[in-house]
Tab-separated table of C-alpha atoms in Angstrom:
chain	number	residue	atom	x	y	z
A	1	MET	CA	-17.300	0.792	-51.719
A	2	ILE	CA	-14.855	3.306	-50.252
A	3	TYR	CA	-16.092	6.062	-47.961
A	4	ARG	CA	-13.903	8.670	-46.361
A	5	GLY	CA	-14.612	10.826	-43.319
A	6	GLU	CA	-12.434	13.346	-41.549
A	7	LEU	CA	-12.328	14.335	-37.897
A	8	THR	CA	-10.586	17.269	-36.323
A	9	VAL	CA	-9.859	16.955	-32.628
A	10	ALA	CA	-8.881	20.009	-30.594
A	11	THR	CA	-6.733	18.682	-27.754
A	12	ARG	CA	-6.103	20.512	-24.490
A	13	GLY	CA	-2.584	19.136	-24.276
A	14	ARG	CA	-1.148	15.786	-23.239
A	15	GLY	CA	-3.688	13.077	-22.519
A	16	THR	CA	-6.132	10.610	-24.056
A	17	TYR	CA	-9.274	11.745	-25.893
A	18	ASP	CA	-12.133	9.345	-26.564
A	19	ILE	CA	-13.003	9.407	-30.287
A	20	THR	CA	-15.138	6.233	-30.324
A	21	ARG	CA	-18.343	8.164	-30.935
A	22	GLU	CA	-16.850	10.319	-33.702
A	23	VAL	CA	-15.543	7.239	-35.501
A	24	ALA	CA	-18.945	5.546	-35.098
A	25	ARG	CA	-20.585	8.579	-36.682
A	26	VAL	CA	-18.426	8.248	-39.810
A	27	VAL	CA	-19.148	4.523	-40.028
A	28	GLY	CA	-22.875	5.253	-39.668
A	29	ALA	CA	-22.743	7.955	-42.365
A	30	SER	CA	-20.988	5.527	-44.737
A	31	GLY	CA	-24.007	3.231	-44.737
A	32	ALA	CA	-21.681	0.201	-44.549
A	33	ARG	CA	-23.180	-2.915	-42.926
A	34	GLU	CA	-20.118	-5.194	-43.047
A	35	GLY	CA	-16.575	-4.141	-43.752
A	36	LEU	CA	-13.555	-2.427	-42.286
A	37	ALA	CA	-12.948	1.032	-40.821
A	38	THR	CA	-9.332	2.202	-40.886
A	39	ILE	CA	-8.404	5.180	-38.751
A	40	TRP	CA	-5.342	7.255	-39.559
A	41	ILE	CA	-3.793	10.115	-37.604
A	42	ALA	CA	-1.799	12.558	-39.721
A	43	HIS	CA	0.775	13.514	-37.063
A	44	THR	CA	4.057	12.367	-35.521
A	45	SER	CA	3.471	13.626	-31.975
A	46	ALA	CA	-0.007	12.209	-31.345
A	47	SER	CA	-1.213	8.654	-31.896
A	48	LEU	CA	-4.112	6.218	-31.744
A	49	ILE	CA	-4.754	3.524	-29.163
A	50	VAL	CA	-7.474	1.091	-28.187
A	51	CYS	CA	-7.874	1.163	-24.426
A	52	GLU	CA	-10.170	0.157	-21.583
A	53	ASN	CA	-13.100	2.587	-21.537
A	54	ALA	CA	-14.629	2.160	-18.078
A	55	ASP	CA	-12.178	3.258	-15.373
A	56	PRO	CA	-10.356	6.567	-16.036
A	57	SER	CA	-7.483	5.412	-13.803
A	58	VAL	CA	-6.428	3.024	-16.595
A	59	ARG	CA	-5.630	5.978	-18.790
A	60	SER	CA	-3.966	8.007	-16.049
A	61	ASP	CA	-1.823	4.962	-15.184
A	62	LEU	CA	-0.972	4.621	-18.875
A	63	GLU	CA	0.083	8.264	-18.912
A	64	ALA	CA	2.236	7.702	-15.818
A	65	PHE	CA	3.851	4.690	-17.476
A	66	ALA	CA	4.648	6.663	-20.641
A	67	ALA	CA	6.097	9.511	-18.567
A	68	ARG	CA	8.432	7.070	-16.820
A	69	LEU	CA	9.387	5.174	-19.997
A	70	VAL	CA	10.063	8.284	-22.101
A	71	PRO	CA	10.612	11.175	-19.679
A	72	ASP	CA	10.394	14.770	-20.819
A	73	GLY	CA	13.799	16.403	-20.905
A	74	ASP	CA	15.654	13.073	-21.058
A	75	LYS	CA	19.385	13.779	-21.488
A	76	LEU	CA	19.475	11.013	-24.114
A	77	PHE	CA	17.687	13.244	-26.616
A	78	ARG	CA	19.285	15.906	-28.788
A	79	HIS	CA	16.111	16.900	-30.672
A	80	ASP	CA	14.409	19.529	-28.478
A	81	ALA	CA	13.602	22.285	-30.972
A	82	GLU	CA	10.035	22.539	-29.669
A	83	GLY	CA	10.763	21.895	-26.012
A	84	ASP	CA	11.495	19.068	-23.594
A	85	ASP	CA	8.365	17.144	-24.659
A	86	ASP	CA	9.263	17.274	-28.375
A	87	MET	CA	11.309	14.095	-28.767
A	88	PRO	CA	9.359	12.131	-26.112
A	89	ALA	CA	6.218	12.847	-28.171
A	90	HIS	CA	7.824	11.322	-31.270
A	91	VAL	CA	8.954	8.215	-29.360
A	92	ARG	CA	5.545	7.730	-27.719
A	93	THR	CA	3.940	8.017	-31.168
A	94	VAL	CA	6.239	5.387	-32.700
A	95	LEU	CA	5.568	2.993	-29.801
A	96	THR	CA	1.805	3.293	-30.264
A	97	HIS	CA	-0.249	3.558	-33.479
A	98	ALA	CA	-0.695	5.720	-36.568
A	99	SER	CA	-3.385	3.407	-37.982
A	100	LEU	CA	-6.026	1.066	-36.552
A	101	SER	CA	-8.322	-1.173	-38.619
A	102	ILE	CA	-11.590	-2.155	-36.976
A	103	PRO	CA	-14.175	-4.583	-38.374
A	104	ILE	CA	-17.678	-3.289	-39.079
A	105	ALA	CA	-20.597	-5.610	-38.294
A	106	ASN	CA	-24.284	-4.773	-38.499
A	107	GLY	CA	-23.419	-1.219	-39.451
A	108	ARG	CA	-21.251	-0.553	-36.400
A	109	CYS	CA	-17.617	-0.773	-35.276
A	110	ASP	CA	-17.385	-4.266	-33.846
A	111	LEU	CA	-15.603	-3.282	-30.636
A	112	GLY	CA	-15.373	-5.415	-27.526
A	113	THR	CA	-17.375	-4.302	-24.487
A	114	TRP	CA	-14.429	-2.560	-22.829
A	115	GLN	CA	-12.743	-1.180	-25.952
A	116	GLY	CA	-12.643	2.535	-26.618
A	117	ILE	CA	-10.746	4.303	-29.398
A	118	TYR	CA	-8.540	7.131	-28.171
A	119	LEU	CA	-6.425	9.846	-29.657
A	120	TRP	CA	-3.353	10.161	-27.466
A	121	GLU	CA	-1.929	13.677	-27.489
A	122	HIS	CA	1.732	13.540	-26.527
A	123	ARG	CA	2.543	17.267	-26.560
A	124	LYS	CA	1.903	19.375	-23.467
A	125	ALA	CA	0.339	22.249	-25.419
A	126	PRO	CA	-3.108	22.094	-27.063
A	127	HIS	CA	-3.088	21.028	-30.707
A	128	SER	CA	-5.555	20.563	-33.533
A	129	ARG	CA	-5.262	16.970	-34.751
A	130	LYS	CA	-6.544	15.571	-38.035
A	131	ILE	CA	-7.862	12.013	-38.265
A	132	THR	CA	-9.136	10.211	-41.356
A	133	VAL	CA	-11.556	7.283	-41.270
A	134	THR	CA	-11.600	5.120	-44.410
A	135	VAL	CA	-14.539	2.724	-44.645
A	136	ILE	CA	-14.281	-0.234	-47.021
A	137	ALA	CA	-17.461	-2.241	-47.577
B	1	MET	CA	-9.981	-2.904	-56.957
B	2	ILE	CA	-6.969	-4.607	-55.402
B	3	TYR	CA	-3.482	-3.720	-56.591
B	4	ARG	CA	-0.298	-5.214	-55.237
B	5	GLY	CA	3.219	-3.845	-55.421
B	6	GLU	CA	6.450	-5.179	-53.977
B	7	LEU	CA	9.522	-3.342	-52.769
B	8	THR	CA	12.900	-4.743	-51.908
B	9	VAL	CA	15.053	-2.604	-49.651
B	10	ALA	CA	18.756	-3.319	-49.272
B	11	THR	CA	19.669	-2.077	-45.809
B	12	ARG	CA	23.181	-1.191	-44.696
B	13	GLY	CA	22.485	-2.440	-41.172
B	14	ARG	CA	20.654	-0.976	-38.195
B	15	GLY	CA	18.857	2.281	-38.844
B	16	THR	CA	15.814	3.893	-40.442
B	17	TYR	CA	15.313	3.972	-44.221
B	18	ASP	CA	12.835	6.360	-45.830
B	19	ILE	CA	10.478	4.409	-48.103
B	20	THR	CA	7.856	7.161	-48.553
B	21	ARG	CA	8.753	7.694	-52.204
B	22	GLU	CA	8.766	3.972	-53.033
B	23	VAL	CA	5.335	3.528	-51.449
B	24	ALA	CA	4.065	6.590	-53.338
B	25	ARG	CA	5.284	5.046	-56.578
B	26	VAL	CA	3.200	1.903	-55.996
B	27	VAL	CA	0.139	3.980	-55.137
B	28	GLY	CA	0.677	6.024	-58.297
B	29	ALA	CA	1.055	2.893	-60.425
B	30	SER	CA	-2.194	1.496	-59.005
B	31	GLY	CA	-4.163	4.365	-60.499
B	32	ALA	CA	-6.230	4.602	-57.290
B	33	ARG	CA	-7.719	8.031	-56.551
B	34	GLU	CA	-9.345	7.277	-53.177
B	35	GLY	CA	-8.733	4.234	-51.036
B	36	LEU	CA	-6.276	2.614	-48.676
B	37	ALA	CA	-2.637	1.554	-49.002
B	38	THR	CA	-1.531	-1.166	-46.587
B	39	ILE	CA	2.183	-1.755	-46.166
B	40	TRP	CA	3.478	-5.071	-44.872
B	41	ILE	CA	7.015	-6.079	-43.984
B	42	ALA	CA	7.705	-9.806	-44.252
B	43	HIS	CA	10.296	-10.036	-41.456
B	44	THR	CA	10.611	-10.387	-37.689
B	45	SER	CA	13.780	-8.332	-37.193
B	46	ALA	CA	12.855	-5.209	-39.178
B	47	SER	CA	9.687	-3.144	-38.906
B	48	LEU	CA	7.696	-0.189	-40.204
B	49	ILE	CA	7.203	3.193	-38.527
B	50	VAL	CA	5.771	6.587	-39.333
B	51	CYS	CA	8.174	9.257	-38.113
B	52	GLU	CA	9.042	12.928	-38.374
B	53	ASN	CA	10.753	13.495	-41.729
B	54	ALA	CA	12.514	16.864	-41.347
B	55	ASP	CA	15.223	16.669	-38.681
B	56	PRO	CA	17.477	13.565	-38.848
B	57	SER	CA	18.196	13.909	-35.118
B	58	VAL	CA	14.659	12.628	-34.445
B	59	ARG	CA	15.606	9.290	-35.929
B	60	SER	CA	19.011	9.125	-34.279
B	61	ASP	CA	17.355	9.916	-30.930
B	62	LEU	CA	14.813	7.173	-31.629
B	63	GLU	CA	17.675	4.767	-32.297
B	64	ALA	CA	19.335	5.806	-29.029
B	65	PHE	CA	16.076	5.238	-27.176
B	66	ALA	CA	15.656	1.744	-28.659
B	67	ALA	CA	19.266	0.893	-27.793
B	68	ARG	CA	18.638	1.843	-24.172
B	69	LEU	CA	15.237	0.131	-23.935
B	70	VAL	CA	16.352	-3.136	-25.547
B	71	PRO	CA	20.161	-3.263	-25.300
B	72	ASP	CA	22.183	-5.624	-27.440
B	73	GLY	CA	23.625	-8.450	-25.370
B	74	ASP	CA	21.075	-8.017	-22.572
B	75	LYS	CA	21.602	-10.811	-20.015
B	76	LEU	CA	17.817	-11.243	-19.887
B	77	PHE	CA	17.841	-12.924	-23.291
B	78	ARG	CA	18.637	-16.558	-24.010
B	79	HIS	CA	17.997	-16.432	-27.770
B	80	ASP	CA	21.284	-15.259	-29.313
B	81	ALA	CA	21.792	-17.764	-32.161
B	82	GLU	CA	22.555	-14.960	-34.612
B	83	GLY	CA	24.435	-12.680	-32.231
B	84	ASP	CA	23.832	-10.159	-29.456
B	85	ASP	CA	21.462	-8.102	-31.646
B	86	ASP	CA	19.253	-11.111	-32.515
B	87	MET	CA	16.690	-11.035	-29.712
B	88	PRO	CA	16.739	-7.209	-29.379
B	89	ALA	CA	15.780	-7.076	-33.072
B	90	HIS	CA	12.755	-9.294	-32.430
B	91	VAL	CA	11.632	-7.200	-29.441
B	92	ARG	CA	12.058	-3.910	-31.314
B	93	THR	CA	9.991	-5.365	-34.174
B	94	VAL	CA	7.151	-6.436	-31.868
B	95	LEU	CA	7.095	-2.984	-30.215
B	96	THR	CA	6.768	-1.231	-33.576
B	97	HIS	CA	4.812	-2.272	-36.690
B	98	ALA	CA	4.499	-5.078	-39.230
B	99	SER	CA	1.634	-3.313	-41.041
B	100	LEU	CA	0.553	0.287	-41.625
B	101	SER	CA	-2.640	1.357	-43.421
B	102	ILE	CA	-2.586	4.809	-44.982
B	103	PRO	CA	-5.521	6.584	-46.656
B	104	ILE	CA	-5.198	7.536	-50.331
B	105	ALA	CA	-6.699	10.866	-51.411
B	106	ASN	CA	-6.409	12.478	-54.837
B	107	GLY	CA	-4.218	9.628	-55.992
B	108	ARG	CA	-1.621	10.034	-53.233
B	109	CYS	CA	-0.863	8.752	-49.730
B	110	ASP	CA	-2.618	11.244	-47.504
B	111	LEU	CA	0.295	11.839	-45.131
B	112	GLY	CA	0.617	14.772	-42.773
B	113	THR	CA	3.276	17.378	-43.575
B	114	TRP	CA	5.860	15.898	-41.215
B	115	GLN	CA	5.066	12.228	-41.727
B	116	GLY	CA	7.509	9.926	-43.455
B	117	ILE	CA	7.264	6.152	-43.797
B	118	TYR	CA	10.369	4.295	-42.668
B	119	LEU	CA	11.659	0.774	-42.707
B	120	TRP	CA	13.490	0.261	-39.421
B	121	GLU	CA	16.288	-2.284	-39.740
B	122	HIS	CA	17.046	-3.720	-36.308
B	123	ARG	CA	19.957	-6.004	-37.215
B	124	LYS	CA	23.492	-4.635	-37.288
B	125	ALA	CA	24.377	-6.400	-40.557
B	126	PRO	CA	22.995	-5.402	-43.979
B	127	HIS	CA	19.854	-7.275	-45.052
B	128	SER	CA	17.541	-7.454	-48.037
B	129	ARG	CA	14.017	-6.666	-46.822
B	130	LYS	CA	10.771	-7.399	-48.644
B	131	ILE	CA	7.798	-5.064	-48.350
B	132	THR	CA	4.366	-5.471	-49.925
B	133	VAL	CA	1.990	-2.586	-50.635
B	134	THR	CA	-1.668	-3.570	-51.090
B	135	VAL	CA	-3.858	-0.846	-52.583
B	136	ILE	CA	-7.635	-1.118	-52.140
B	137	ALA	CA	-9.746	1.337	-54.118
C	1	MET	CA	-15.683	-8.791	-51.703
C	2	ILE	CA	-15.814	-8.730	-47.904
C	3	TYR	CA	-15.639	-11.968	-45.944
C	4	ARG	CA	-15.722	-12.208	-42.182
C	5	GLY	CA	-14.539	-15.040	-39.967
C	6	GLU	CA	-14.442	-15.331	-36.198
C	7	LEU	CA	-12.057	-17.218	-33.961
C	8	THR	CA	-12.368	-17.949	-30.290
C	9	VAL	CA	-9.141	-18.757	-28.495
C	10	ALA	CA	-9.199	-20.310	-25.042
C	11	THR	CA	-6.003	-19.184	-23.360
C	12	ARG	CA	-4.376	-20.936	-20.407
C	13	GLY	CA	-3.161	-17.620	-18.990
C	14	ARG	CA	-0.261	-15.330	-19.844
C	15	GLY	CA	1.711	-16.268	-22.919
C	16	THR	CA	1.748	-16.331	-26.708
C	17	TYR	CA	-0.612	-18.545	-28.719
C	18	ASP	CA	0.052	-19.318	-32.384
C	19	ILE	CA	-3.059	-18.484	-34.444
C	20	THR	CA	-1.381	-18.576	-37.874
C	21	ARG	CA	-3.215	-21.744	-38.906
C	22	GLU	CA	-6.620	-20.495	-37.705
C	23	VAL	CA	-6.194	-17.241	-39.634
C	24	ALA	CA	-5.104	-19.215	-42.718
C	25	ARG	CA	-8.255	-21.296	-42.442
C	26	VAL	CA	-10.466	-18.184	-42.591
C	27	VAL	CA	-8.523	-16.844	-45.570
C	28	GLY	CA	-8.909	-20.216	-47.300
C	29	ALA	CA	-12.653	-20.318	-46.581
C	30	SER	CA	-13.047	-16.818	-48.049
C	31	GLY	CA	-11.909	-18.030	-51.461
C	32	ALA	CA	-9.836	-14.852	-51.888
C	33	ARG	CA	-6.821	-15.175	-54.197
C	34	GLU	CA	-5.374	-11.657	-53.809
C	35	GLY	CA	-6.323	-9.140	-51.153
C	36	LEU	CA	-5.926	-8.240	-47.523
C	37	ALA	CA	-6.708	-10.051	-44.268
C	38	THR	CA	-7.208	-7.797	-41.245
C	39	ILE	CA	-7.150	-9.401	-37.824
C	40	TRP	CA	-8.814	-7.704	-34.867
C	41	ILE	CA	-8.786	-8.692	-31.209
C	42	ALA	CA	-11.778	-7.465	-29.228
C	43	HIS	CA	-10.022	-7.047	-25.869
C	44	THR	CA	-7.878	-4.597	-23.907
C	45	SER	CA	-5.770	-7.108	-21.967
C	46	ALA	CA	-4.680	-9.370	-24.831
C	47	SER	CA	-3.126	-8.353	-28.143
C	48	LEU	CA	-1.796	-9.476	-31.515
C	49	ILE	CA	1.826	-9.726	-32.606
C	50	VAL	CA	3.851	-11.054	-35.500
C	51	CYS	CA	6.843	-12.958	-34.145
C	52	GLU	CA	9.579	-15.402	-35.062
C	53	ASN	CA	8.007	-18.868	-35.304
C	54	ALA	CA	10.967	-21.262	-35.112
C	55	ASP	CA	12.676	-21.021	-31.726
C	56	PRO	CA	10.325	-20.944	-28.688
C	57	SER	CA	12.999	-19.081	-26.693
C	58	VAL	CA	12.200	-15.970	-28.754
C	59	ARG	CA	8.747	-15.890	-27.225
C	60	SER	CA	9.900	-16.710	-23.713
C	61	ASP	CA	12.509	-13.935	-23.991
C	62	LEU	CA	9.777	-11.599	-25.203
C	63	GLU	CA	7.697	-12.546	-22.168
C	64	ALA	CA	10.685	-11.866	-19.890
C	65	PHE	CA	11.195	-8.480	-21.529
C	66	ALA	CA	7.541	-7.525	-21.050
C	67	ALA	CA	7.660	-8.643	-17.414
C	68	ARG	CA	10.645	-6.367	-16.807
C	69	LEU	CA	9.235	-3.410	-18.759
C	70	VAL	CA	5.769	-3.530	-17.179
C	71	PRO	CA	6.095	-5.504	-13.943
C	72	ASP	CA	3.056	-6.936	-12.210
C	73	GLY	CA	2.267	-5.037	-9.035
C	74	ASP	CA	4.203	-1.947	-10.097
C	75	LYS	CA	3.701	0.766	-7.466
C	76	LEU	CA	3.197	3.258	-10.295
C	77	PHE	CA	-0.254	1.837	-11.016
C	78	ARG	CA	-3.456	2.676	-9.155
C	79	HIS	CA	-5.774	0.521	-11.294
C	80	ASP	CA	-5.646	-2.962	-9.753
C	81	ALA	CA	-9.323	-3.896	-9.508
C	82	GLU	CA	-8.664	-7.313	-11.059
C	83	GLY	CA	-5.263	-7.946	-9.492
C	84	ASP	CA	-1.618	-7.009	-9.856
C	85	ASP	CA	-1.561	-8.053	-13.541
C	86	ASP	CA	-4.598	-5.900	-14.431
C	87	MET	CA	-2.919	-2.620	-15.379
C	88	PRO	CA	0.236	-4.270	-16.792
C	89	ALA	CA	-2.055	-6.199	-19.164
C	90	HIS	CA	-3.572	-2.934	-20.425
C	91	VAL	CA	-0.134	-1.339	-20.947
C	92	ARG	CA	1.241	-4.418	-22.743
C	93	THR	CA	-1.831	-4.373	-25.005
C	94	VAL	CA	-1.386	-0.696	-25.905
C	95	LEU	CA	2.322	-1.254	-26.684
C	96	THR	CA	1.520	-4.100	-29.068
C	97	HIS	CA	-1.386	-4.498	-31.530
C	98	ALA	CA	-5.176	-4.608	-31.684
C	99	SER	CA	-5.152	-4.990	-35.486
C	100	LEU	CA	-2.816	-6.479	-38.097
C	101	SER	CA	-3.337	-6.317	-41.860
C	102	ILE	CA	-1.651	-9.045	-43.894
C	103	PRO	CA	-1.541	-9.287	-47.697
C	104	ILE	CA	-3.102	-12.324	-49.348
C	105	ALA	CA	-1.319	-13.780	-52.393
C	106	ASN	CA	-2.215	-16.968	-54.268
C	107	GLY	CA	-5.002	-17.611	-51.790
C	108	ARG	CA	-2.765	-17.519	-48.706
C	109	CYS	CA	-1.490	-15.065	-46.087
C	110	ASP	CA	1.714	-13.777	-47.623
C	111	LEU	CA	3.870	-14.213	-44.522
C	112	GLY	CA	7.656	-14.275	-44.477
C	113	THR	CA	9.327	-17.608	-43.744
C	114	TRP	CA	9.844	-16.853	-40.050
C	115	GLN	CA	6.639	-14.946	-39.393
C	116	GLY	CA	3.937	-16.394	-37.183
C	117	ILE	CA	0.794	-14.641	-35.973
C	118	TYR	CA	0.279	-14.812	-32.220
C	119	LEU	CA	-2.360	-13.891	-29.732
C	120	TRP	CA	-0.574	-12.554	-26.666
C	121	GLU	CA	-2.548	-13.173	-23.492
C	122	HIS	CA	-1.443	-10.660	-20.864
C	123	ARG	CA	-3.582	-11.830	-17.938
C	124	LYS	CA	-2.337	-14.602	-15.665
C	125	ALA	CA	-5.701	-16.409	-15.591
C	126	PRO	CA	-7.183	-18.318	-18.555
C	127	HIS	CA	-9.503	-16.278	-20.764
C	128	SER	CA	-11.700	-16.798	-23.803
C	129	ARG	CA	-10.563	-14.336	-26.476
C	130	LYS	CA	-12.500	-13.281	-29.557
C	131	ILE	CA	-10.691	-12.475	-32.814
C	132	THR	CA	-12.249	-11.325	-36.088
C	133	VAL	CA	-10.629	-11.809	-39.490
C	134	THR	CA	-11.909	-9.504	-42.236
C	135	VAL	CA	-10.902	-10.515	-45.752
C	136	ILE	CA	-11.100	-7.901	-48.512
C	137	ALA	CA	-10.595	-9.159	-52.064
C-alpha cells in the first residue's frame, strides 16, 4: 500500500520548525500499522533534520554552528542573486537532508524518545515550504 | 511492485553531474504512477545530492566550499594511499548522501522546480560510478 | 512485503562500529530477493554512515576530522547538560545520517566492494543504541 500526504509549512525565516506532529498525522491517516514513512522536502534552501526535542538550546546551538560553518556573505561565494544568505542556504541544505525514512510500528512513527523531526529553514525571509510524506505499508 | 534500474556514470573527475534525466528514465520505465524512487550510489568517494539546477555558480560555489572544508592534502589525514584527494573524498561522501528517496507522483519524480539530482564525484581522476534506482509502487 | 528487524549495539564510546553483518542478517531473515532495506537509528547523539571498509585509518581520519570540525567543549555551545561532548554529538548526528536506504539484490544488500555500514557513536561514554531495519520487497 502506498499513501501520500502533503504538508505546507509557513516559515517565519531562518530556524528549525517541529513537524513531528504533522508527519504523525499523515501516518495516522494512512492507516498503516507497520511500514515506512519517507519525508521529502521540495526545496534547495530548506532541509529536514532529526534533532533532540527537549532543550531548545540544542537547536539554537545548531543554528550558531551552521552560521559559523557557512557564514552569510562569505567572500568565497559568487552566487548571491537573492542576497547574502542565498548560497549559504544551498550549502546548509546539501549538508543536511532532503529525505528521511522513518519506520512505522504500531501505527506510529517509531521515533526514539528524544527524536523530533524538523524542517530547517535556511533563508532569512519567511517562505512557504512543501513537504511530502510517502507511507509504504 | 518493486522495479530496479541501474545507471553507470562516467565522470571526468571532481565535480557535480546532473542525473535527474537518467533517474526520470528509470521511473518512467517502471510504469509506476505513485510511489517512491530510492537512489543508491555504490561508492565511498562519490555521493548524491539534491541541488539548485538553474545557476551553475551554485555548484561551483559548493565545490569551493567543500575544498575549503576538507582540503586536499590536509595534514590531519594519514590515509593517502590513492593520493591527496583520497581521504577528502571519503569525508565529503560521508557529509553528503549515499541514498536519496524521492516521491513519485503522476508517473514522475515529484521534484521541486529548482531541484536537480546530482552525482558528486569527489576524486580528481575520472571514474565509472554505479547507481541503482529502486522504485516501489 | 514489509519485514522489520531490530538491532541493539552496545558501544564502547565514541567511534565507528561496523554493522554491515548485522544488517545483512536481517535482510537474510526477511527472505527478500529484490527490494529495499532502510536502516534507522533511534537516537540524536549517534548516527549512521556508509564508509570505506578496508583501511581502518579512513575511520580514524574521519574521527579526527569530526573532532576538528565540531570540537568538544566549543565555547560556541550553551547546551552542555551532559558534558562537553553533548552538543558536539548532536551536531555530528545532524551532519551525518539517521536513515539509509540500501537496495537488495539476489537476497543481499547490494553494497559496493568498499562500502561498509557503520554506526557512529558520538558520545564519549558507552551507550546502548537501537537500530531498526525495515525491509520492503
